[in-house]
mmCIF file of C-alpha atoms in Angstrom:
data_model
loop_
_atom_site.group_PDB
_atom_site.id
_atom_site.type_symbol
_atom_site.label_atom_id
_atom_site.label_comp_id
_atom_site.label_asym_id
_atom_site.label_seq_id
_atom_site.Cartn_x
_atom_site.Cartn_y
_atom_site.Cartn_z
ATOM 1 C CA MET D 1 -0.148 0.115 -0.316
ATOM 2 C CA GLY D 2 2.686 1.821 0.931
ATOM 3 C CA GLN D 3 4.038 1.761 -3.030
ATOM 4 C CA LEU D 4 0.131 3.178 -4.225
ATOM 5 C CA LEU D 5 1.108 6.536 -2.288
ATOM 6 C CA SER D 6 3.920 7.042 -3.198
ATOM 7 C CA SER D 7 3.004 6.445 -6.853
ATOM 8 C CA LEU D 8 -0.018 9.672 -6.209
ATOM 9 C CA ASN D 9 3.490 11.826 -6.363
ATOM 10 C CA LEU D 10 2.019 13.761 -9.160
ATOM 11 C CA ARG D 11 4.891 16.511 -9.026
ATOM 12 C CA GLY D 12 7.690 14.479 -10.632
ATOM 13 C CA ASN D 13 10.995 13.743 -9.304
ATOM 14 C CA SER D 14 11.708 16.389 -7.094
ATOM 15 C CA ASP D 15 9.368 15.782 -4.494
ATOM 16 C CA ILE D 16 8.978 11.802 -3.613
ATOM 17 C CA VAL D 17 6.558 10.915 -1.276
ATOM 18 C CA PRO D 18 8.607 8.848 1.180
ATOM 19 C CA GLU D 19 7.573 5.231 2.025
ATOM 20 C CA ILE D 20 5.888 4.660 5.266
ATOM 21 C CA GLY D 21 7.426 3.108 7.855
ATOM 22 C CA PHE D 22 4.706 0.289 9.127
ATOM 23 C CA ASP D 23 2.623 -2.671 8.150
ATOM 24 C CA ILE D 24 -0.170 -1.006 6.952
ATOM 25 C CA GLU D 25 -1.826 -4.314 6.437
ATOM 26 C CA ASN D 26 -1.772 -4.929 10.274
ATOM 27 C CA ALA D 27 -1.838 -1.370 11.303
ATOM 28 C CA ALA D 28 -3.845 -0.242 14.469
ATOM 29 C CA PRO D 29 -5.313 2.525 15.325
ATOM 30 C CA THR D 30 -3.472 4.033 18.407
ATOM 31 C CA THR D 31 -4.637 4.834 22.096
ATOM 32 C CA GLU D 32 -4.618 8.874 20.407
ATOM 33 C CA GLU D 33 -6.455 8.312 17.656
ATOM 34 C CA SER D 34 -8.640 5.201 18.598
ATOM 35 C CA GLU D 35 -12.075 7.179 19.403
ATOM 36 C CA ILE D 36 -11.629 8.928 16.019
ATOM 37 C CA HIS D 37 -10.822 5.556 14.474
ATOM 38 C CA ASP D 38 -13.991 4.180 15.846
ATOM 39 C CA GLU D 39 -15.983 6.470 14.791
ATOM 40 C CA LEU D 40 -14.722 7.208 11.493
ATOM 41 C CA TYR D 41 -14.479 3.247 10.846
ATOM 42 C CA THR D 42 -18.279 3.056 11.807
ATOM 43 C CA LEU D 43 -19.141 5.765 9.318
ATOM 44 C CA LEU D 44 -17.245 4.877 6.674
ATOM 45 C CA ILE D 45 -15.945 1.193 6.543
ATOM 46 C CA GLN D 46 -18.598 -0.719 8.638
ATOM 47 C CA PRO D 47 -20.725 -0.190 5.114
ATOM 48 C CA THR D 48 -18.494 -1.260 2.618
ATOM 49 C CA THR D 49 -19.018 -5.019 3.024
ATOM 50 C CA GLU D 50 -22.819 -4.763 2.818
ATOM 51 C CA LEU D 51 -22.626 -1.882 -0.010
ATOM 52 C CA LEU D 52 -20.318 -4.189 -2.543
ATOM 53 C CA GLN D 53 -22.649 -6.925 -2.329
ATOM 54 C CA SER D 54 -25.650 -5.193 -3.147
ATOM 55 C CA PHE D 55 -24.260 -3.652 -5.777
ATOM 56 C CA ARG D 56 -22.339 -7.320 -7.208
ATOM 57 C CA GLN D 57 -26.632 -8.469 -7.205
ATOM 58 C CA TYR D 58 -27.310 -5.802 -9.003
ATOM 59 C CA GLU D 59 -29.994 -6.186 -11.531
ATOM 60 C CA PRO D 60 -31.136 -3.300 -13.568
ATOM 61 C CA ALA D 61 -35.434 -3.000 -14.266
ATOM 62 C CA SER D 62 -35.040 -1.406 -17.893
ATOM 63 C CA ASP D 63 -36.254 -4.243 -19.868
ATOM 64 C CA MET D 64 -39.279 -4.280 -17.553
ATOM 65 C CA ILE D 65 -40.064 -1.116 -17.666
ATOM 66 C CA ARG D 66 -40.028 -0.673 -21.014
ATOM 67 C CA GLU D 67 -42.477 -3.689 -21.229
ATOM 68 C CA ALA D 68 -44.389 -1.580 -18.733
ATOM 69 C CA ILE D 69 -44.252 1.529 -21.166
ATOM 70 C CA ALA D 70 -44.719 -0.959 -24.218
ATOM 71 C CA SER D 71 -47.297 -2.690 -22.962
ATOM 72 C CA PRO D 72 -49.261 -0.255 -19.819
ATOM 73 C CA THR D 73 -50.895 -3.453 -18.403
ATOM 74 C CA THR D 74 -51.529 -4.169 -14.742
ATOM 75 C CA GLU D 75 -49.298 -6.974 -15.045
ATOM 76 C CA ASN D 76 -46.435 -5.299 -16.688
ATOM 77 C CA GLU D 77 -46.957 -1.970 -14.075
ATOM 78 C CA ASP D 78 -46.377 -4.261 -11.224
ATOM 79 C CA LYS D 79 -43.414 -6.187 -12.748
ATOM 80 C CA ALA D 80 -41.730 -2.940 -13.850
ATOM 81 C CA TRP D 81 -42.749 -1.731 -10.103
ATOM 82 C CA GLU D 82 -41.593 -5.185 -8.478
ATOM 83 C CA ALA D 83 -37.999 -4.266 -10.381
ATOM 84 C CA VAL D 84 -37.628 -0.824 -9.975
ATOM 85 C CA THR D 85 -37.916 -0.990 -5.943
ATOM 86 C CA PRO D 86 -35.065 -2.465 -4.583
ATOM 87 C CA THR D 87 -32.964 -0.224 -7.115
ATOM 88 C CA VAL D 88 -34.320 2.490 -5.511
ATOM 89 C CA ASN D 89 -33.233 1.239 -1.943
ATOM 90 C CA MET D 90 -30.278 0.871 -3.301
ATOM 91 C CA LEU D 91 -29.653 4.312 -4.803
ATOM 92 C CA ARG D 92 -31.275 5.438 -0.975
ATOM 93 C CA THR D 93 -28.489 3.326 0.938
ATOM 94 C CA PHE D 94 -25.789 4.821 -1.603
ATOM 95 C CA TYR D 95 -26.837 8.559 -1.250
ATOM 96 C CA SER D 96 -26.906 7.617 2.533
ATOM 97 C CA TYR D 97 -23.474 6.298 2.462
ATOM 98 C CA SER D 98 -22.131 9.632 0.340
ATOM 99 C CA SER D 99 -23.375 11.741 2.536
ATOM 100 C CA GLN D 100 -21.137 9.589 5.421
ATOM 101 C CA LEU D 101 -17.895 10.329 2.884
ATOM 102 C CA GLU D 102 -19.050 14.112 2.858
ATOM 103 C CA LYS D 103 -18.681 14.168 6.407
ATOM 104 C CA GLY D 104 -15.972 11.851 7.104
ATOM 105 C CA ILE D 105 -13.317 12.083 4.724
ATOM 106 C CA PRO D 106 -12.583 15.569 5.643
ATOM 107 C CA THR D 107 -12.046 14.655 9.357
ATOM 108 C CA LEU D 108 -9.693 11.809 8.289
ATOM 109 C CA LEU D 109 -7.970 14.457 6.262
ATOM 110 C CA ASN D 110 -7.735 16.920 8.333
ATOM 111 C CA VAL D 111 -5.934 14.379 10.861
ATOM 112 C CA LEU D 112 -3.305 12.846 7.986
ATOM 113 C CA CYS D 113 -2.689 16.168 6.569
ATOM 114 C CA LYS D 114 -2.085 18.235 9.502
ATOM 115 C CA ASP D 115 1.636 19.102 9.316
ATOM 116 C CA GLY D 116 3.713 16.947 7.676
ATOM 117 C CA THR D 117 1.874 13.941 5.386
ATOM 118 C CA THR D 118 4.986 11.319 6.024
ATOM 119 C CA LYS D 119 4.989 12.053 9.915
ATOM 120 C CA ASP D 120 1.268 12.187 10.244
ATOM 121 C CA LEU D 121 0.643 8.830 8.383
ATOM 122 C CA ASP D 122 3.934 7.322 10.776
ATOM 123 C CA ARG D 123 1.826 8.699 13.788
ATOM 124 C CA HIS D 124 -2.014 7.609 12.995
ATOM 125 C CA PRO D 125 -1.383 4.152 11.743
ATOM 126 C CA GLY D 126 -4.942 3.096 12.024
ATOM 127 C CA LEU D 127 -6.190 6.248 10.382
ATOM 128 C CA THR D 128 -3.997 5.542 7.565
ATOM 129 C CA LYS D 129 -4.930 1.777 7.356
ATOM 130 C CA LEU D 130 -8.376 3.233 7.155
ATOM 131 C CA PHE D 131 -8.216 5.659 4.238
ATOM 132 C CA ALA D 132 -6.130 2.442 2.085
ATOM 133 C CA ASP D 133 -8.949 0.986 2.954
ATOM 134 C CA LEU D 134 -10.975 3.173 1.653
ATOM 135 C CA LEU D 135 -9.175 3.489 -1.190
ATOM 136 C CA ASP D 136 -10.348 -0.221 -1.499
ATOM 137 C CA PHE D 137 -13.698 0.313 -1.474
ATOM 138 C CA VAL D 138 -13.477 2.805 -4.118
ATOM 139 C CA PHE D 139 -10.982 1.082 -5.932
ATOM 140 C CA GLU D 140 -13.874 -1.842 -5.871
ATOM 141 C CA PHE D 141 -16.433 0.008 -6.418
ATOM 142 C CA ASP D 142 -15.728 1.382 -9.601
ATOM 143 C CA TYR D 143 -14.525 -1.678 -11.192
ATOM 144 C CA ILE D 144 -18.326 -3.659 -10.201
ATOM 145 C CA LYS D 145 -19.873 0.112 -12.006
ATOM 146 C CA LYS D 146 -17.536 -0.603 -14.907
ATOM 147 C CA SER D 147 -18.501 -4.183 -15.095
ATOM 148 C CA CYS D 148 -22.226 -3.439 -14.999
ATOM 149 C CA TYR D 149 -22.487 -1.408 -18.280
ATOM 150 C CA SER D 150 -20.419 -3.727 -19.575
ATOM 151 C CA LYS D 151 -23.057 -6.220 -19.647
#
């Protein structure tokens, strides 16, 4: 994961991002950061497994909607409604999560970027891992989204 952060260096070779001085895969929050870590973990990381699982099971309702529009019978409308309802619920869940991201990410980045990136990443291993887990979620979400559109 340290390599990932190093690869984010967009300023050329003059300002190379140094390696992180701990094992990010097994990082645990320090006593100093445990309260904010637990709060942000519950807010930002805990829901991600369920969100990704529901997104993997996403079934588009477009065929049933088209059928209900083309042949507006009660049966077709009911089928379309039954197909659309889970998607609407999923969208509501993702919207709610995005609101949590909007609140939590500035808090996380304020701690991680407060003084000097390297010092704060090393000083806050739990929050650094939390940020890495969040990036992992984002990459997986985008991968699933890309897969859905290629069906």
